[in-house]
Structures are given as C-alpha cells and as structure tokens.
Amino acid sequence: MTCIQEQTQLGETNNSNKHNKCENSFSYQSHLTKHEKTSSGRKHYQCPECQKDFSLKTNLTLHEITHTGHKTYQCPECQKSFSSKSNLTLHERTHTGQKPYQCSECCKCFRQKSSLTVHERTHTGQKPYQCSECCKCFRQKSNLRAHERTHTGQKPYQCSICQKSFSFRGSLIQHQVTHTGQKPYQCSECCKSFSSNSALSQHERAHTRQKPYQCSECWKSFSQKGHLTQHERTHTGHKPYECSECQKVFYQKSGLTLHQKIHTGFKPYQCSECQKGFYQKSGLTLHQRIHTGFKPYQCSECQKSFSHKISLTLHERTHTGQKPYQCSECQKGFSQRCSLIEHKRTHTGQKPYQCSECWKSFNRKSNLTVHERTHTGLKPYQCSECQKNFRHRSGLIFHERTHTGQKTYQCPECQKSFCDKSSLTQHERIHTGLKPYQCSECQKNFRDRSGLIDHERTHTGQKHYQCPECWKSFSKKVYLSTHERTHTGQKPYQCSECWKRFSQKSNLTVHERTHTGYKPFQCSECQESFRLKKTLTRHERTHTGERPY
C-alpha cells in the first residue's frame, strides 16, 4: 500500500467516525459508539441491586462497586483505597500538589478538569442548570440538585448517632463532628482549631482582613459570601423567611428561628447563677459577664473596658465625634440608630408604647417602663449609703452625689458646678436668656419643661398633690412638701452660724444674709441695696409715688 493510499484510507476512517447529529468527531469507532449511547438517552445497562440504569457498561461496573464496597486501587502514600483508578489519580494530586488544568482568564489552576469547567463559568456568567420550580439558574448540577430539595423538603443525609437529617452531605459531615468533637483544621496564625475547612478559611480572613465579596450596589465588602447575600436583601427588600404563626418576614433564617421562640416561649439557655433564660447562647454568654464582671473589649483611647463589642463601638464615637445616623427632617446626627428612630418620633408625634393601666403613651419603651413603676411602686435602684430607693437609675446617680459632694458639670460663664448635666443646661439658660418651652394658652415662655407644666396648671386649675392630713391640694409637689411641715413641725434647714432652723430653704437663705450682710436687691434710682426683694419693691414706691393699696 502506498503512502497516498494509506492517508486516503485514514481520512475515510475519520469521516466515518463523525456523529451525524452534533458533528462531533472521534479518533476511534468505540468512542463514537459511546457518544451515540449517551446522546440518545437510552440506558441499556441496569444495576440488579437498586435498578438504576446506565448508558455505558463501564459506568454500571463502577456503580456496582458502591454495593460491594470493593476498592481495588490503593494510594501508596497514605494507603487510602478507591473503587476506580481515576479517583486514585485525582487523590494522588493532593500529595503531589499537581494542578494540571489552568484557567486561561485568570491563570488559576485546578486538580480536575470538571473544576476548571465550573470555574470558567464565573468569568462567562454561564449558568446552564435551571430549576423547573422557580427558574433559578446554577453553575453546577450539584447546586441545582441541592436547591431542588428546598422545594421538596427532601433530606437524604441522616446522622447515624442522633438520626437528624440534612439536605446536604457537607452539612451532615460538619454535624457529625459535634458528636466526635474532632477539629482537624488548625489556624497557622493563632492555632485555633475548626471542624471544617470552610470555617478555617473564614477565620483566616480575620487575620488577613480580606473581604473578597463586594456589594455591587454600595460597594461594601464582606469576608463571607453568606453575609453579602444577607446584605443585598437590604437593597432589594427581599425577606424570604416567613413566620407561619404571625406572617412576619425576615432577611435571615436565623432571625426567623429566633423569632419563633417568642411564640413557643422556649428559652433553652439558662444562667446557672440566677436561672434567667435566654433564646440564644450568645445572649447567655453576654449576660454571664454581669456576674463575672468580665469586660474583654477595651477602648484604645481611654482604656475603658466593656462587656459587649457594640458598647465599645458606640463609646469610641464619643472620641471621634462620629454620628453616622442623620435625621432626614432636620439633619441632626446621632451616634446610634435607635437614637435616630426615637428622634424621628418627635417629628411624627408617634408614641407606640402605651401603659396598660392608664393608657398614657410614650415615644420610648424605657419611658414606659419607668412610668409603669408609678403604678406598681417599684423602686429597683437603692443607695448603698442610706438605703433610699429610686425608680430611675439616673435618680440614684444624682442622689449618690449628695453623699460624695461630687459636682462634675461646671458652667463656663460663672464657674458654678452641678451634679447633673440637665441642671447645668437649665442654669446656662439664665445667662443666654433662652426659654424654649412656651405655654399654648398664653404664649408665656419658660426655661425648663417642669416650669411650663406647673404654669399650665394655673390655666386648668389642676392640683394633683393633696395633703393627707387636711386634704388641701397643691399644683406642685414642692408646695405640698413645704405645707406638710406645718403639720409635722419639721425644720430641716439650719443656719451654720446661729443654729436657727427653718422649714423652707428660701427662708434660711434670707436669714443667712443677716450674718453676711449680703444685699442682692439694688434700687436703680438711688443704688440703695436691700436683703429682700419685697423691701426693694416698697422702697421704689418712694421714688414713683405709687400707692397700690
């Protein structure tokens, strides 16, 4: 046979090995035969054990090994056995580190050709596998199968220890570690161990600060893909998890799980110290720090420590002055989101928290809690010095300063000091003349809210405070307290000079001027000074000639 004849016959053979439907060509007749069987969809070979069908005999042979457990191919490095030679070849690459398949786009290398094929779809955006139920598309067939179980509710992987079932094999493997306690994956940086390789990878990003997942909407970056997925729902508003009890929807499955415990009342985590129950383990952990005093989060600026990380974050804003939450109505900034939400209610007038006893409404839950104590009489805050009880924590703090004499807030104008910031704020209005509270009835202005409330009672005639001794009523509590001393004879204010006692502080103040000679009231006409304002008023009439009586 000549060389030309041989080439002609070879060319004829190649043409005869061409599939007439898809135009794919093959070097061997046997390869064409195999391809025709797979493309036709016919499956001639059936497993006698489980009746599963196969298009190729070799595939049936490999499948039957799963029933017999026969693994003839052994790794010479670690003695692990495999049912097929191809699986052994892939495994040996974990020892050699060989990755023969390289992506032409980003040069990333892979051990398996199938892994390269799936990876290339991240560049092309191709998602060839579509769910017939919701039309969602996937890059891998395995991801589609796993997704379809969310529709069917199928959980084929069961734990042999506790019989708990899972939709994914990987979830079962991770779960089984909870029984064995095994954590084979260790961080090279801090030696912390993990039950799964994915958990180790996520942890290592805490050291490298790597955040490979970025939101296409606001460019915020995340260390985990799951966190990015959850974040993207804040842009789309998509809340896929619905409570079957009250139809409330959630961005995250964990949010729904936690919410459902409210309906059941189930609090599986209990404090061993005080028996208080919690829905979450994290809630118990944070609570236990109250008993231990453990404060692991420290401010790098002032070394103040905190038991919660969020408390440290909020505290740091007092140093930086950062106020990331801004009111769209008046542009006022806030360091906390909850403060912004509460502030917005001053614009809308919304008061969502209502007292079940008297139906009074409040714009803050904390204000309602404090108010309810007026009905129950509860005073949970006690002074360690004199055992006096208070409804508010702030009331206790102010009171404790009467024992210590501490006055931390100083007026920059006159250097007068005060126990609390609100008292300083009210005092500063004396210098500025600011009176922000106005009576809706007569338009009179007042420096503080309490002054306005007291004034409004002059219009309504309302007198809330009644003497239990003689039933006389008063518009202010301080008036009632002063009046009650006429029954008890109590005189709590004593002059340090002559030990004379008084029932009212104002009377003591006037009396002390007889010792000091202080005369604060001066006539603008002749500059004569007086101890009492009423004495000045009478004197001024000598200049004006006024005779009111």
XYZ file of C-alpha atoms in Angstrom:
549
model
C 0.000 0.000 0.000
C 1.382 3.396 -0.948
C 1.645 6.350 1.411
C -1.098 8.190 -0.543
C -3.466 5.203 -0.292
C -2.801 4.929 3.487
C -3.590 8.640 4.028
C -6.779 8.301 1.967
C -7.988 5.336 3.998
C -7.152 7.183 7.257
C -9.155 10.202 6.073
C -12.125 7.942 5.230
C -11.943 6.377 8.681
C -12.015 9.793 10.364
C -15.064 10.835 8.331
C -16.854 7.613 9.252
C -16.215 8.359 12.983
C -18.201 11.625 12.768
C -21.563 11.868 14.614
C -24.242 12.804 12.067
C -26.348 14.844 14.549
C -23.901 17.002 16.537
C -20.967 16.962 14.048
C -18.517 15.873 16.817
C -15.583 13.828 15.507
C -13.748 10.952 17.228
C -10.425 9.199 16.700
C -11.860 5.756 17.429
C -15.021 3.944 16.458
C -15.542 2.841 20.100
C -15.585 6.484 21.293
C -18.227 7.335 18.678
C -20.332 4.357 19.840
C -20.137 5.510 23.475
C -21.065 9.075 22.494
C -24.095 7.873 20.500
C -25.373 5.947 23.535
C -25.084 8.938 25.904
C -26.625 11.409 23.417
C -29.554 9.107 22.581
C -30.618 8.969 26.248
C -31.052 5.192 26.089
C -29.793 3.250 29.097
C -29.281 -0.426 28.289
C -27.461 -1.463 31.478
C -29.354 -1.883 34.767
C -27.998 -2.494 38.295
C -29.564 -5.728 39.654
C -29.202 -4.358 43.219
C -31.002 -0.986 43.019
C -32.382 -0.970 39.419
C -30.534 2.205 38.484
C -29.969 2.454 34.695
C -26.762 3.354 32.825
C -25.940 4.059 29.168
C -22.441 2.539 29.403
C -21.343 -0.803 30.807
C -18.233 0.735 32.411
C -20.451 3.114 34.409
C -22.532 0.184 35.639
C -19.371 -1.667 36.688
C -18.147 1.363 38.708
C -21.585 1.757 40.261
C -21.769 -1.892 41.398
C -18.642 -1.350 43.499
C -20.682 1.019 45.714
C -22.791 -2.026 46.720
C -19.891 -4.434 47.202
C -17.601 -1.868 48.856
C -14.728 -3.302 46.842
C -11.862 -0.785 46.460
C -9.004 -2.238 44.436
C -6.890 0.900 43.932
C -4.735 1.958 46.905
C -2.714 5.130 47.406
C 0.967 4.202 48.082
C 1.368 7.412 50.129
C -1.464 7.133 52.707
C -2.978 3.670 51.938
C -6.412 5.142 51.257
C -8.397 2.921 48.841
C -10.580 3.817 45.868
C -13.059 1.996 43.629
C -11.716 3.468 40.384
C -8.281 4.298 39.003
C -9.387 7.804 38.007
C -10.360 8.586 41.633
C -6.947 7.358 42.796
C -5.230 9.591 40.208
C -7.159 12.642 41.444
C -6.365 11.763 45.061
C -2.610 11.409 44.393
C -2.568 15.027 43.280
C -3.383 16.078 46.867
C 0.034 14.632 47.822
C 1.986 15.932 44.834
C 0.179 19.303 44.703
C -0.180 18.863 40.953
C -2.839 21.049 39.315
C -2.632 20.404 35.566
C -5.729 22.369 34.494
C -5.236 26.150 34.239
C -7.790 28.889 33.601
C -6.835 30.931 30.520
C -8.557 34.003 32.004
C -7.008 34.307 35.491
C -4.356 31.530 35.445
C -5.856 29.778 38.475
C -5.016 26.052 38.494
C -7.181 23.031 39.346
C -6.683 19.320 40.016
C -9.738 18.263 37.987
C -10.937 19.297 34.548
C -14.523 19.465 35.850
C -13.441 22.022 38.494
C -11.867 24.160 35.753
C -15.055 23.937 33.656
C -17.200 25.125 36.603
C -14.691 27.893 37.442
C -14.681 29.242 33.854
C -18.398 29.915 34.245
C -17.576 32.576 36.870
C -15.916 34.523 34.009
C -18.563 33.850 31.376
C -21.510 34.150 33.774
C -22.944 30.961 32.286
C -25.493 29.125 34.466
C -26.730 26.157 32.420
C -28.741 24.394 35.122
C -32.230 25.828 35.767
C -34.741 24.937 38.487
C -38.058 23.875 36.931
C -39.918 25.144 40.023
C -38.675 28.742 40.391
C -36.465 29.149 37.264
C -33.362 29.994 39.349
C -30.148 29.109 37.489
C -26.948 27.490 38.732
C -23.383 26.930 37.502
C -23.181 23.354 38.794
C -25.649 20.496 38.522
C -24.948 19.542 42.165
C -26.040 23.027 43.274
C -29.289 22.635 41.317
C -29.994 19.266 42.974
C -29.293 20.717 46.413
C -31.548 23.721 45.626
C -34.420 21.480 44.448
C -34.512 19.968 47.944
C -35.656 23.344 49.312
C -38.840 22.811 47.237
C -39.298 19.113 48.002
C -38.140 19.267 51.633
C -36.042 16.156 50.998
C -33.214 15.485 53.481
C -31.424 12.341 52.285
C -28.417 12.520 54.598
C -29.082 11.184 58.115
C -26.811 11.164 61.148
C -26.335 7.605 62.431
C -25.887 8.882 66.014
C -28.940 11.131 66.555
C -30.959 10.472 63.357
C -31.029 14.158 62.446
C -31.439 14.626 58.674
C -29.778 17.088 56.302
C -30.290 18.300 52.740
C -26.541 18.412 52.023
C -23.809 15.852 52.579
C -21.417 18.592 53.702
C -23.893 19.654 56.414
C -24.027 16.068 57.685
C -20.220 15.820 57.798
C -19.976 19.080 59.773
C -22.746 17.910 62.119
C -21.049 14.573 62.831
C -18.048 16.466 64.200
C -20.291 17.737 67.028
C -20.506 14.121 68.246
C -16.810 13.316 67.885
C -15.527 16.749 68.940
C -12.886 16.433 66.236
C -11.415 19.689 64.871
C -8.789 18.681 62.301
C -8.282 22.132 60.718
C -5.919 24.462 62.605
C -5.106 28.125 62.033
C -1.358 28.625 61.459
C -1.587 32.138 62.926
C -3.277 31.580 66.313
C -3.522 27.742 66.456
C -7.304 27.832 66.847
C -8.937 24.625 65.566
C -12.038 24.168 63.403
C -14.294 21.289 62.394
C -14.413 22.246 58.687
C -12.006 23.676 56.116
C -14.531 26.385 55.152
C -14.736 27.567 58.780
C -10.921 27.776 58.892
C -10.861 29.777 55.627
C -13.415 32.249 57.031
C -11.429 32.564 60.272
C -8.126 33.230 58.457
C -9.729 36.320 56.887
C -9.932 37.808 60.392
C -6.100 37.832 60.377
C -5.636 38.982 56.781
C -8.604 41.434 56.879
C -9.516 40.077 53.453
C -13.069 40.808 52.293
C -13.420 39.255 48.838
C -17.206 39.632 48.489
C -18.357 43.115 47.424
C -21.865 44.544 47.088
C -22.475 45.828 43.535
C -24.971 48.396 44.904
C -22.980 50.233 47.622
C -19.510 48.609 47.270
C -19.453 47.437 50.873
C -17.195 44.387 51.285
C -17.683 41.187 53.297
C -15.471 38.299 54.401
C -18.211 35.699 53.806
C -20.490 35.178 50.799
C -23.446 34.465 53.094
C -23.029 37.887 54.705
C -23.033 39.544 51.269
C -26.231 37.667 50.308
C -27.941 38.829 53.510
C -26.723 42.413 52.976
C -28.028 42.543 49.373
C -31.526 41.914 50.743
C -31.372 45.323 52.492
C -31.249 46.866 48.980
C -33.870 44.616 47.384
C -36.105 44.430 50.473
C -36.390 40.686 49.899
C -37.361 38.823 53.089
C -37.662 35.144 52.150
C -38.270 33.706 55.620
C -41.872 33.978 56.905
C -43.232 33.050 60.335
C -46.113 30.581 59.935
C -47.602 31.870 63.204
C -47.858 35.636 62.618
C -46.653 36.024 58.987
C -43.769 38.311 59.983
C -40.943 38.082 57.417
C -37.171 38.107 57.913
C -33.986 38.608 55.872
C -32.218 35.694 57.586
C -33.267 32.185 58.580
C -31.569 32.701 61.962
C -33.834 35.732 62.546
C -36.906 33.602 61.873
C -35.647 30.775 64.136
C -35.044 33.229 66.977
C -38.439 34.899 66.418
C -40.321 31.577 66.545
C -39.063 31.025 70.088
C -41.161 34.054 71.123
C -44.303 32.100 70.162
C -43.191 28.925 71.928
C -41.629 30.753 74.890
C -38.764 28.271 74.667
C -35.558 29.612 76.247
C -33.071 26.746 76.092
C -30.097 28.648 77.530
C -30.286 29.225 81.301
C -27.926 31.146 83.581
C -26.560 28.851 86.305
C -26.153 31.861 88.606
C -29.641 33.440 88.556
C -31.676 30.959 86.426
C -32.614 33.609 83.869
C -33.454 32.042 80.477
C -32.326 33.159 77.008
C -33.359 32.397 73.417
C -29.750 32.452 72.166
C -26.459 31.132 73.529
C -24.832 34.472 72.688
C -27.414 36.215 74.921
C -26.484 33.919 77.812
C -22.758 34.498 77.236
C -23.197 38.279 77.367
C -25.431 38.006 80.449
C -22.906 35.888 82.363
C -20.418 38.758 82.164
C -22.698 40.671 84.566
C -21.923 38.019 87.209
C -18.231 37.590 86.364
C -17.523 41.256 85.645
C -15.604 40.165 82.532
C -15.093 43.080 80.117
C -12.990 41.872 77.175
C -13.363 44.946 74.952
C -11.084 47.888 75.817
C -11.015 51.391 74.349
C -7.540 52.158 72.921
C -8.085 55.859 73.641
C -9.031 55.902 77.350
C -8.620 52.213 78.378
C -12.243 51.958 79.496
C -13.487 48.350 79.228
C -16.830 46.963 78.052
C -18.584 43.602 78.211
C -20.143 43.995 74.718
C -18.348 44.822 71.463
C -21.218 47.068 70.321
C -20.849 49.087 73.560
C -17.177 49.679 72.715
C -18.076 50.730 69.145
C -20.637 53.244 70.434
C -18.200 54.518 73.080
C -15.425 55.099 70.519
C -17.736 57.526 68.731
C -17.542 59.804 71.795
C -13.820 60.200 70.973
C -14.175 60.504 67.202
C -17.395 62.532 67.313
C -18.773 60.279 64.592
C -22.559 60.448 64.138
C -23.376 58.202 61.180
C -27.166 58.338 61.553
C -28.757 61.570 60.299
C -32.356 62.757 60.505
C -33.733 63.469 57.000
C -36.121 66.050 58.502
C -33.764 68.333 60.475
C -30.287 66.892 59.592
C -29.451 66.253 63.254
C -26.838 63.494 63.625
C -26.812 60.559 66.046
C -24.197 58.013 67.099
C -26.796 55.224 67.445
C -29.535 54.080 65.059
C -32.023 53.586 67.907
C -31.486 57.244 68.939
C -32.360 58.348 65.399
C -35.534 56.206 65.397
C -36.625 57.717 68.738
C -35.789 61.244 67.497
C -37.920 60.829 64.349
C -40.937 60.342 66.598
C -40.571 63.979 67.738
C -41.384 64.941 64.119
C -44.160 62.414 63.550
C -45.621 62.634 67.083
C -45.734 58.832 67.165
C -45.982 57.255 70.630
C -46.099 53.485 70.098
C -45.666 52.430 73.748
C -48.884 52.571 75.801
C -49.444 51.984 79.521
C -51.981 49.181 80.073
C -53.028 50.799 83.368
C -53.845 54.399 82.410
C -53.419 54.287 78.584
C -50.795 57.045 78.608
C -48.499 56.736 75.554
C -44.741 57.187 75.216
C -42.277 57.501 72.343
C -39.686 55.319 74.130
C -40.052 51.894 75.694
C -37.704 52.900 78.532
C -40.024 55.806 79.411
C -42.991 53.421 79.570
C -41.029 51.036 81.841
C -40.187 53.893 84.224
C -43.791 55.172 84.117
C -45.227 51.741 84.989
C -43.298 51.912 88.258
C -45.584 54.779 89.352
C -48.423 52.216 89.305
C -46.501 49.307 90.835
C -44.473 51.412 93.282
C -41.347 49.535 92.246
C -38.066 51.310 93.062
C -35.310 48.916 91.977
C -32.322 51.244 92.488
C -31.041 51.512 96.084
C -28.406 53.812 97.562
C -25.687 51.737 99.297
C -25.042 54.620 101.709
C -28.519 55.369 103.118
C -30.686 52.604 101.548
C -33.000 55.119 99.862
C -34.724 53.640 96.780
C -35.313 55.207 93.364
C -37.416 54.461 90.273
C -34.716 55.682 87.879
C -31.055 54.775 87.745
C -30.303 58.407 86.941
C -32.120 59.411 90.165
C -29.819 57.128 92.159
C -26.696 58.530 90.450
C -27.760 62.131 91.228
C -28.576 61.171 94.813
C -25.212 59.459 95.401
C -23.504 62.753 94.624
C -25.162 64.273 97.705
C -23.029 61.841 99.738
C -19.815 62.364 97.771
C -20.350 66.077 97.130
C -19.281 65.481 93.527
C -20.330 68.184 91.044
C -18.842 67.260 87.688
C -20.669 69.743 85.452
C -19.369 73.366 85.580
C -20.828 76.486 83.987
C -18.185 78.104 81.696
C -19.779 81.525 82.338
C -19.796 81.738 86.165
C -17.974 78.504 87.206
C -20.930 77.289 89.251
C -20.942 73.475 89.469
C -23.813 70.987 89.234
C -24.396 67.310 89.986
C -26.066 66.535 86.663
C -25.873 67.806 83.087
C -29.578 68.710 82.851
C -29.223 71.102 85.815
C -26.246 72.766 84.093
C -28.234 73.065 80.837
C -31.124 74.759 82.675
C -28.696 77.053 84.522
C -26.965 78.156 81.294
C -30.317 79.482 80.080
C -30.082 82.125 82.832
C -27.030 83.527 81.008
C -28.374 83.096 77.470
C -31.968 84.089 78.301
C -33.215 81.091 76.318
C -36.752 79.972 77.188
C -37.625 77.125 74.792
C -40.864 75.980 76.450
C -43.978 78.026 75.555
C -47.465 77.897 77.018
C -50.016 77.213 74.249
C -52.636 79.152 76.231
C -50.918 82.490 76.921
C -47.598 82.144 74.990
C -45.513 82.683 78.148
C -42.053 81.115 77.847
C -40.119 79.057 80.387
C -36.541 77.847 80.810
C -37.461 74.258 81.700
C -40.308 71.862 80.970
C -41.256 71.444 84.631
C -41.799 75.219 84.870
C -44.166 75.050 81.888
C -46.094 72.081 83.357
C -46.510 73.921 86.688
C -47.658 77.055 84.866
C -50.213 75.207 82.730
C -51.968 74.131 85.943
C -52.793 77.808 86.602
C -54.958 77.654 83.461
C -56.527 74.287 84.187
C -56.755 74.787 87.956
C -55.411 71.267 88.322
C -53.895 70.413 91.705
C -52.530 66.890 91.740
C -50.838 66.929 95.112
C -53.082 66.576 98.191
C -52.178 66.753 101.857
C -53.259 63.505 103.621
C -53.660 65.460 106.873
C -56.022 68.314 105.916
C -56.834 67.433 102.243
C -55.548 70.777 100.973
C -54.398 70.472 97.347
C -51.356 71.943 95.584
C -50.223 72.356 91.987
C -46.578 71.442 92.782
C -45.102 68.627 94.828
C -42.609 71.032 96.426
C -45.531 73.153 97.708
C -47.087 70.076 99.305
C -43.757 69.100 100.936
C -43.398 72.612 102.399
C -47.026 72.592 103.601
C -46.696 69.176 105.323
C -44.032 70.653 107.595
C -46.724 72.865 109.162
C -48.286 69.608 110.434
C -45.084 67.828 111.412
C -43.237 70.914 112.678
C -40.151 69.707 110.807
C -37.455 72.320 110.106
C -34.732 70.609 108.106
C -32.758 73.736 107.149
C -30.337 75.003 109.844
C -28.179 78.122 109.919
C -24.499 77.186 110.347
C -23.846 80.477 112.153
C -26.521 80.604 114.891
C -28.133 77.117 114.540
C -31.594 78.613 113.980
C -33.815 76.222 111.972
C -36.265 76.839 109.112
C -38.962 74.844 107.324
C -38.015 76.250 103.900
C -34.635 76.643 102.257
C -35.578 80.089 100.894
C -36.178 81.331 104.464
C -32.740 80.047 105.504
C -31.140 81.835 102.526
C -32.779 85.159 103.514
C -31.778 84.638 107.172
C -28.096 83.982 106.321
C -27.933 87.478 104.810
C -28.323 88.937 108.358
C -24.940 87.320 109.153
C -23.159 88.065 105.872
C -24.716 91.499 105.267
C -25.340 90.487 101.671
C -27.973 92.717 99.978
C -28.567 91.473 96.422
C -31.504 93.743 95.519
C -30.411 97.269 94.453
C -32.535 100.328 93.618
C -31.817 101.536 90.069
C -32.729 105.088 91.103
C -30.553 105.709 94.210
C -28.381 102.493 94.357
C -29.553 101.614 97.893
C -29.427 97.832 98.491
C -31.811 95.504 100.332
C -31.821 91.934 101.654
C -35.370 91.158 100.436
C -36.993 91.818 97.086
C -40.247 92.921 98.724
C -38.306 95.581 100.698
C -36.855 96.902 97.426
C -40.374 96.991 95.894
C -41.694 99.093 98.805
C -38.670 101.420 98.581
C -39.107 102.016 94.830
C -42.594 103.406 95.529
C -40.966 106.340 97.394
C -39.483 107.340 94.022
C -42.571 106.680 91.900
C -45.149 107.861 94.449
C -47.203 104.731 93.718
C -49.810 103.800 96.360
C -51.317 100.423 95.362
C -53.384 99.876 98.493
